[in-house]
mmCIF file of C-alpha atoms in Angstrom:
data_model
loop_
_atom_site.group_PDB
_atom_site.id
_atom_site.type_symbol
_atom_site.label_atom_id
_atom_site.label_comp_id
_atom_site.label_asym_id
_atom_site.label_seq_id
_atom_site.Cartn_x
_atom_site.Cartn_y
_atom_site.Cartn_z
ATOM 1 C CA MET A 1 0.664 11.206 -3.202
ATOM 2 C CA GLN A 2 -0.995 13.038 -6.055
ATOM 3 C CA PHE A 3 -2.562 10.180 -7.801
ATOM 4 C CA GLY A 4 -6.235 10.528 -7.893
ATOM 5 C CA ARG A 5 -6.439 13.944 -6.270
ATOM 6 C CA VAL A 6 -8.999 16.558 -7.216
ATOM 7 C CA GLU A 7 -8.109 20.171 -7.827
ATOM 8 C CA SER A 8 -10.595 21.819 -5.224
ATOM 9 C CA GLU A 9 -12.982 21.073 -2.476
ATOM 10 C CA LEU A 10 -15.912 22.055 -4.774
ATOM 11 C CA ASP A 11 -15.176 19.001 -6.872
ATOM 12 C CA LEU A 12 -15.589 16.637 -3.932
ATOM 13 C CA SER A 13 -19.271 17.321 -3.521
ATOM 14 C CA ALA A 14 -20.116 15.428 -6.683
ATOM 15 C CA ILE A 15 -18.146 12.285 -5.731
ATOM 16 C CA ASP A 16 -19.701 9.301 -4.440
ATOM 17 C CA PHE A 17 -17.300 8.077 -1.815
ATOM 18 C CA ALA A 18 -19.251 5.017 -0.655
ATOM 19 C CA LEU A 19 -17.215 1.855 -0.652
ATOM 20 C CA PRO A 20 -18.478 -0.548 -3.239
ATOM 21 C CA PRO A 21 -19.608 -4.052 -2.031
ATOM 22 C CA ASP A 22 -16.865 -6.656 -1.912
ATOM 23 C CA HIS A 23 -16.205 -8.343 -5.271
ATOM 24 C CA PRO A 24 -17.748 -11.791 -5.206
ATOM 25 C CA ALA A 25 -14.178 -13.316 -5.370
ATOM 26 C CA THR A 26 -13.224 -11.558 -2.207
ATOM 27 C CA ALA A 27 -15.580 -13.813 -0.140
ATOM 28 C CA LYS A 28 -14.042 -16.914 -1.583
ATOM 29 C CA VAL A 29 -10.552 -15.877 -0.841
ATOM 30 C CA LEU A 30 -11.396 -14.944 2.701
ATOM 31 C CA ALA A 31 -13.479 -18.191 3.317
ATOM 32 C CA LYS A 32 -10.224 -20.278 2.896
ATOM 33 C CA ARG A 33 -8.714 -18.835 6.191
ATOM 34 C CA LYS A 34 -10.065 -18.493 9.801
ATOM 35 C CA LYS A 35 -7.160 -17.394 11.976
ATOM 36 C CA GLN A 36 -6.142 -14.365 14.015
ATOM 37 C CA HIS A 37 -5.642 -11.104 12.032
ATOM 38 C CA ARG A 38 -3.411 -8.144 12.423
ATOM 39 C CA VAL A 39 -3.872 -4.493 11.281
ATOM 40 C CA PHE A 40 -0.779 -2.466 10.268
ATOM 41 C CA VAL A 41 -1.313 1.262 10.003
ATOM 42 C CA GLY A 42 1.098 3.857 8.590
ATOM 43 C CA CYS A 43 1.798 6.776 6.206
ATOM 44 C CA ALA A 44 3.905 7.266 3.125
ATOM 45 C CA LYS A 45 6.838 9.072 4.774
ATOM 46 C CA TRP A 46 8.247 9.507 8.344
ATOM 47 C CA GLY A 47 9.933 12.974 7.624
ATOM 48 C CA ARG A 48 7.340 15.272 8.858
ATOM 49 C CA PRO A 49 8.848 18.527 10.300
ATOM 50 C CA ASP A 50 5.369 19.813 11.302
ATOM 51 C CA TRP A 51 4.997 16.890 13.736
ATOM 52 C CA VAL A 52 7.983 18.208 15.725
ATOM 53 C CA GLY A 53 6.656 19.366 19.089
ATOM 54 C CA LYS A 54 3.240 17.878 18.501
ATOM 55 C CA ILE A 55 3.664 14.155 17.758
ATOM 56 C CA TYR A 56 7.498 13.939 17.805
ATOM 57 C CA PRO A 57 9.158 15.426 20.924
ATOM 58 C CA PRO A 58 10.255 19.160 20.769
ATOM 59 C CA LYS A 59 13.579 19.711 18.903
ATOM 60 C CA THR A 60 13.586 16.148 17.397
ATOM 61 C CA LYS A 61 16.314 15.998 14.770
ATOM 62 C CA GLN A 62 15.477 14.745 11.460
ATOM 63 C CA ALA A 63 17.742 11.701 11.833
ATOM 64 C CA ASP A 64 15.483 10.697 14.716
ATOM 65 C CA PHE A 65 12.146 11.011 12.832
ATOM 66 C CA LEU A 66 12.010 7.341 11.948
ATOM 67 C CA GLN A 67 12.514 6.238 15.556
ATOM 68 C CA HIS A 68 9.699 8.428 16.737
ATOM 69 C CA TYR A 69 7.427 7.506 13.784
ATOM 70 C CA ALA A 70 7.869 3.908 14.785
ATOM 71 C CA GLY A 71 6.611 4.698 18.233
ATOM 72 C CA HIS A 72 3.279 5.582 16.869
ATOM 73 C CA PHE A 73 2.817 3.515 13.678
ATOM 74 C CA ASN A 74 3.726 -0.155 12.900
ATOM 75 C CA CYS A 75 4.395 0.095 9.210
ATOM 76 C CA ILE A 76 5.555 2.461 6.460
ATOM 77 C CA GLU A 77 4.888 2.620 2.718
ATOM 78 C CA LEU A 78 8.471 3.025 1.786
ATOM 79 C CA ASN A 79 8.439 5.306 -1.323
ATOM 80 C CA ALA A 80 12.221 6.168 -0.813
ATOM 81 C CA THR A 81 13.140 2.906 -2.543
ATOM 82 C CA PHE A 82 11.098 3.943 -5.639
ATOM 83 C CA TYR A 83 13.114 7.035 -6.278
ATOM 84 C CA ARG A 84 16.597 5.504 -5.668
ATOM 85 C CA MET A 85 17.979 1.965 -5.615
ATOM 86 C CA PRO A 86 18.405 1.108 -1.775
ATOM 87 C CA THR A 87 21.807 0.011 -0.515
ATOM 88 C CA LYS A 88 22.357 -2.551 2.246
ATOM 89 C CA SER A 89 23.912 0.119 4.537
ATOM 90 C CA GLN A 90 20.884 2.388 4.182
ATOM 91 C CA ILE A 91 18.590 -0.520 4.944
ATOM 92 C CA LYS A 92 20.506 -1.502 8.063
ATOM 93 C CA THR A 93 20.290 2.157 9.243
ATOM 94 C CA TRP A 94 16.470 2.249 8.862
ATOM 95 C CA LYS A 95 16.070 -1.107 10.469
ATOM 96 C CA SER A 96 18.231 -0.057 13.573
ATOM 97 C CA LYS A 97 15.474 2.651 14.146
ATOM 98 C CA VAL A 98 12.460 0.382 14.698
ATOM 99 C CA GLY A 99 11.301 -2.513 16.892
ATOM 100 C CA ASP A 100 10.641 -6.072 15.875
ATOM 101 C CA GLY A 101 7.096 -5.717 15.081
ATOM 102 C CA PHE A 102 7.486 -2.822 12.584
ATOM 103 C CA LYS A 103 7.074 -3.599 8.858
ATOM 104 C CA PHE A 104 8.719 -1.655 5.960
ATOM 105 C CA CYS A 105 6.772 -2.107 2.739
ATOM 106 C CA PRO A 106 9.264 -1.041 0.020
ATOM 107 C CA LYS A 107 8.186 0.197 -3.442
ATOM 108 C CA PHE A 108 9.974 -1.307 -6.418
ATOM 109 C CA VAL A 109 12.452 1.223 -7.684
ATOM 110 C CA ASP A 110 11.430 3.145 -10.734
ATOM 111 C CA GLN A 111 14.375 1.901 -12.754
ATOM 112 C CA ILE A 112 12.522 -1.473 -12.844
ATOM 113 C CA THR A 113 8.922 -0.351 -13.220
ATOM 114 C CA HIS A 114 8.966 2.861 -15.078
ATOM 115 C CA ILE A 115 12.226 2.945 -16.931
ATOM 116 C CA LYS A 116 12.632 -0.774 -17.931
ATOM 117 C CA ARG A 117 8.872 -1.403 -17.621
ATOM 118 C CA LEU A 118 9.397 -4.763 -16.118
ATOM 119 C CA LYS A 119 11.611 -5.970 -19.110
ATOM 120 C CA GLU A 120 15.181 -7.211 -18.731
ATOM 121 C CA THR A 121 15.434 -6.274 -15.259
ATOM 122 C CA ARG A 122 17.241 -9.207 -13.665
ATOM 123 C CA GLU A 123 20.275 -7.354 -12.715
ATOM 124 C CA LEU A 124 18.264 -4.610 -11.257
ATOM 125 C CA VAL A 125 15.965 -6.918 -9.372
ATOM 126 C CA ASP A 126 18.841 -8.916 -7.895
ATOM 127 C CA ARG A 127 20.329 -5.538 -6.562
ATOM 128 C CA PHE A 128 16.967 -4.493 -5.147
ATOM 129 C CA PHE A 129 16.399 -7.864 -3.350
ATOM 130 C CA GLU A 130 20.035 -7.932 -2.133
ATOM 131 C CA ALA A 131 19.431 -4.633 -0.196
ATOM 132 C CA ILE A 132 15.783 -5.083 1.025
ATOM 133 C CA TYR A 133 16.629 -8.595 2.495
ATOM 134 C CA GLU A 134 18.615 -6.697 5.043
ATOM 135 C CA PHE A 135 15.330 -5.661 6.667
ATOM 136 C CA LYS A 136 14.940 -9.374 7.722
ATOM 137 C CA GLU A 137 12.097 -9.663 10.189
ATOM 138 C CA ASN A 138 11.091 -6.084 9.563
ATOM 139 C CA LEU A 139 10.530 -6.769 5.854
ATOM 140 C CA GLY A 140 6.776 -6.369 5.040
ATOM 141 C CA PRO A 141 5.039 -6.758 1.682
ATOM 142 C CA LEU A 142 6.595 -5.428 -1.393
ATOM 143 C CA PHE A 143 4.738 -2.778 -3.358
ATOM 144 C CA LEU A 144 4.879 -3.102 -7.217
ATOM 145 C CA MET A 145 3.403 -0.240 -9.308
ATOM 146 C CA PRO A 146 3.712 -0.874 -12.968
ATOM 147 C CA HIS A 147 3.921 2.228 -15.135
ATOM 148 C CA PRO A 148 0.605 3.872 -15.490
ATOM 149 C CA GLN A 149 0.694 3.302 -19.296
ATOM 150 C CA MET A 150 0.879 -0.452 -18.806
ATOM 151 C CA GLY A 151 -2.607 -1.648 -19.552
ATOM 152 C CA PRO A 152 -4.060 -5.011 -20.418
ATOM 153 C CA LYS A 153 -1.696 -5.384 -23.411
ATOM 154 C CA SER A 154 1.138 -5.675 -21.055
ATOM 155 C CA PHE A 155 -0.406 -8.735 -19.284
ATOM 156 C CA ASP A 156 2.199 -11.153 -20.441
ATOM 157 C CA VAL A 157 4.993 -8.884 -19.384
ATOM 158 C CA GLN A 158 3.567 -8.306 -15.958
ATOM 159 C CA GLN A 159 2.845 -12.124 -15.504
ATOM 160 C CA ALA A 160 6.417 -13.150 -16.497
ATOM 161 C CA PHE A 161 7.811 -10.477 -14.121
ATOM 162 C CA ILE A 162 5.729 -11.593 -11.215
ATOM 163 C CA GLU A 163 6.379 -15.247 -11.709
ATOM 164 C CA SER A 164 10.089 -14.664 -11.849
ATOM 165 C CA LEU A 165 10.299 -13.110 -8.423
ATOM 166 C CA PRO A 166 11.486 -14.881 -5.369
ATOM 167 C CA LYS A 167 8.687 -16.915 -3.615
ATOM 168 C CA ASP A 168 9.637 -16.132 -0.080
ATOM 169 C CA ILE A 169 8.377 -12.571 -0.326
ATOM 170 C CA GLU A 170 4.769 -11.103 -0.149
ATOM 171 C CA LEU A 171 3.796 -8.935 -3.047
ATOM 172 C CA PHE A 172 1.033 -6.393 -3.669
ATOM 173 C CA VAL A 173 0.462 -4.751 -7.125
ATOM 174 C CA GLU A 174 -1.382 -1.488 -7.828
ATOM 175 C CA GLN A 175 -2.655 -1.050 -11.372
ATOM 176 C CA ARG A 176 -3.369 2.585 -12.541
ATOM 177 C CA HIS A 177 -4.188 2.072 -16.162
ATOM 178 C CA LYS A 178 -7.963 2.655 -16.507
ATOM 179 C CA ASP A 179 -8.453 -0.142 -18.967
ATOM 180 C CA TRP A 180 -7.847 -2.842 -16.327
ATOM 181 C CA TYR A 181 -11.047 -1.645 -14.563
ATOM 182 C CA ALA A 182 -13.111 -0.830 -17.637
ATOM 183 C CA ASN A 183 -12.451 -4.205 -19.338
ATOM 184 C CA THR A 184 -14.152 -6.924 -17.154
ATOM 185 C CA GLU A 185 -12.385 -9.805 -19.084
ATOM 186 C CA ALA A 186 -8.964 -8.173 -18.564
ATOM 187 C CA PHE A 187 -9.775 -7.438 -14.890
ATOM 188 C CA ASP A 188 -10.691 -11.088 -14.179
ATOM 189 C CA THR A 189 -7.774 -12.526 -16.142
ATOM 190 C CA LEU A 190 -5.323 -10.236 -14.161
ATOM 191 C CA PHE A 191 -6.758 -11.045 -10.807
ATOM 192 C CA ASN A 192 -7.002 -14.873 -11.456
ATOM 193 C CA MET A 193 -3.398 -14.743 -12.380
ATOM 194 C CA MET A 194 -2.523 -12.835 -9.236
ATOM 195 C CA GLU A 195 -4.613 -15.306 -7.039
ATOM 196 C CA GLN A 196 -2.749 -18.333 -8.574
ATOM 197 C CA ASN A 197 0.609 -16.649 -7.750
ATOM 198 C CA GLN A 198 -0.600 -15.492 -4.318
ATOM 199 C CA VAL A 199 -0.037 -12.005 -5.226
ATOM 200 C CA GLY A 200 -2.094 -9.252 -3.392
ATOM 201 C CA SER A 201 -4.080 -6.443 -5.047
ATOM 202 C CA VAL A 202 -3.604 -2.774 -3.799
ATOM 203 C CA ILE A 203 -6.785 -0.867 -3.337
ATOM 204 C CA THR A 204 -6.294 2.872 -3.873
ATOM 205 C CA ASP A 205 -9.072 4.979 -2.367
ATOM 206 C CA ALA A 206 -8.600 8.309 -4.293
ATOM 207 C CA SER A 207 -11.204 10.871 -5.101
ATOM 208 C CA ALA A 208 -10.755 11.143 -8.845
ATOM 209 C CA ARG A 209 -10.141 7.350 -9.471
ATOM 210 C CA ARG A 210 -13.073 5.581 -7.889
ATOM 211 C CA ASP A 211 -12.393 2.660 -10.244
ATOM 212 C CA CYS A 212 -9.300 1.843 -8.216
ATOM 213 C CA VAL A 213 -11.484 1.075 -5.233
ATOM 214 C CA HIS A 214 -12.126 -2.317 -6.816
ATOM 215 C CA MET A 215 -12.769 -4.319 -3.479
ATOM 216 C CA ARG A 216 -11.278 -7.536 -4.867
ATOM 217 C CA LEU A 217 -8.860 -9.298 -2.762
ATOM 218 C CA SER A 218 -6.601 -11.892 -4.483
ATOM 219 C CA THR A 219 -5.111 -13.118 -1.244
ATOM 220 C CA SER A 220 -6.225 -13.169 2.413
ATOM 221 C CA GLN A 221 -4.458 -9.833 2.944
ATOM 222 C CA ALA A 222 -5.355 -6.310 2.053
ATOM 223 C CA PHE A 223 -3.198 -3.314 1.184
ATOM 224 C CA ILE A 224 -5.178 -0.060 1.244
ATOM 225 C CA ARG A 225 -3.859 3.345 0.055
ATOM 226 C CA PHE A 226 -6.208 6.044 1.310
ATOM 227 C CA VAL A 227 -5.616 9.476 -0.427
ATOM 228 C CA GLY A 228 -7.181 12.213 1.901
ATOM 229 C CA ASN A 229 -8.324 15.595 0.918
ATOM 230 C CA GLY A 230 -6.747 17.946 3.502
ATOM 231 C CA LEU A 231 -9.078 16.912 6.168
ATOM 232 C CA HIS A 232 -12.298 17.692 4.275
ATOM 233 C CA PRO A 233 -15.275 16.316 6.302
ATOM 234 C CA THR A 234 -15.569 13.414 3.827
ATOM 235 C CA ASP A 235 -12.004 12.182 4.978
ATOM 236 C CA TYR A 236 -13.499 11.222 8.370
ATOM 237 C CA THR A 237 -16.516 9.480 7.064
ATOM 238 C CA ARG A 238 -14.321 7.633 4.488
ATOM 239 C CA ILE A 239 -12.092 6.360 7.252
ATOM 240 C CA ASP A 240 -15.011 5.316 9.298
ATOM 241 C CA ASP A 241 -16.336 3.333 6.396
ATOM 242 C CA TRP A 242 -13.005 1.579 5.995
ATOM 243 C CA VAL A 243 -13.099 0.737 9.749
ATOM 244 C CA ALA A 244 -16.420 -0.981 9.169
ATOM 245 C CA ARG A 245 -15.143 -2.834 6.187
ATOM 246 C CA MET A 246 -12.094 -4.007 7.978
ATOM 247 C CA LYS A 247 -14.286 -5.342 10.748
ATOM 248 C CA SER A 248 -16.173 -7.194 8.304
ATOM 249 C CA TRP A 249 -13.055 -8.773 6.643
ATOM 250 C CA LYS A 250 -11.871 -9.672 10.209
ATOM 251 C CA GLU A 251 -15.033 -11.637 10.755
ATOM 252 C CA LYS A 252 -14.607 -13.359 7.355
ATOM 253 C CA GLY A 253 -11.026 -14.529 8.201
ATOM 254 C CA ILE A 254 -8.573 -11.955 6.756
ATOM 255 C CA LYS A 255 -4.959 -12.431 7.800
ATOM 256 C CA HIS A 256 -3.327 -9.006 7.551
ATOM 257 C CA ILE A 257 -4.519 -5.479 6.622
ATOM 258 C CA TYR A 258 -2.061 -2.813 5.739
ATOM 259 C CA PHE A 259 -3.742 0.743 5.787
ATOM 260 C CA PHE A 260 -1.662 3.789 4.542
ATOM 261 C CA TYR A 261 -2.881 7.298 4.825
ATOM 262 C CA ALA A 262 -1.643 10.122 2.468
ATOM 263 C CA PRO A 263 -0.882 12.795 2.746
ATOM 264 C CA ALA A 264 -0.149 12.497 6.368
ATOM 265 C CA ARG A 265 -1.730 15.299 8.256
ATOM 266 C CA ARG A 266 -1.065 15.932 12.038
ATOM 267 C CA THR A 267 -4.674 16.634 12.762
ATOM 268 C CA ALA A 268 -5.830 13.411 11.395
ATOM 269 C CA PHE A 269 -3.446 11.434 13.625
ATOM 270 C CA ALA A 270 -5.887 10.513 16.404
ATOM 271 C CA ARG A 271 -8.630 9.356 13.735
ATOM 272 C CA ILE A 272 -6.025 7.275 12.022
ATOM 273 C CA MET A 273 -4.666 5.742 15.123
ATOM 274 C CA GLN A 274 -8.004 4.430 16.193
ATOM 275 C CA ILE A 275 -8.050 2.014 13.226
ATOM 276 C CA PRO A 276 -6.519 -1.087 14.901
ATOM 277 C CA ASP A 277 -8.838 -0.933 17.912
ATOM 278 C CA ARG A 278 -12.111 -0.251 16.153
#
C-alpha cells in the first residue's frame, strides 16, 4: 500500500508518530458494550514468494500460499476484490484454503468506488454481494474506500450508498480526502451518520497522512491499517503503541479489532504475531 508513504527515511525523523488520544465519541461507543473481545491480525496479501522457506515451508507452490498464510494469520485485507469483480467459483476456492475462524475482509471493487463513484451501482453491487456471500462464515467486514477525490460535498452520495447496502454485513469505510479531517463539522456529520448506521471507521496509520489517525470509533469494532516503513525503528515503537491502545480498548469493552500490516515484511513477522497476546 503506497497511500501515506514518505519518500525517504530522512523524512521520518520530522514526523510525530504518537497516537492521538481517543476521540471523545469513542469512549461513548465503547461504553455501550462489555463483552469478550477478539483480535484479528493480517496483511494485505498472502502471495509472498520471499516467505517461502522462512515462514512458508520450502518449495511451497504459489497455489498453496493462502493455506499456509492462514496457518499464521486469522484474517486478510482482500485487495484482490478491488482490482477485479470476484466470482463465486473464485471465492469458493479461497474459502476452501482456510479454517472456520479465518476472516476475509473484501474491499469493494473499483468499478463501484472509483469508476462509478458510488452512483448507479445497483447491478455491480448485486454481483459483488452474490460472490462474496460464498465466503459464508469466513466473511469478515467489508472495506469501502470511496474515491480519494470524494470529499464532504459527496456526503449525500455516500450516505445513500451506505444506507442502500444489505444490513446483514459489517462495513468499514476509509476516507482519504483531506477535507473530511480538516473540517470539524463535516467530520462530525459523517461520523454521526456512520454511527447511526452501525458502520465502522477505518483508521489508517500512515507516515504522511497523520490526519487519518483520527481515533474515532463509530462502532464497537476497530479496523486499523498500519503502513510500515521498511522496518525503520519507528515501526516497532508504533506497533507497541498500538498494542497499548488495543489493550485500553479491550478494557473499555471493544468487540473486535482488525489490524492489518502493510507492506508485509518477513522480518516483522514475530512482532506482528505478538499482537493478539499482548
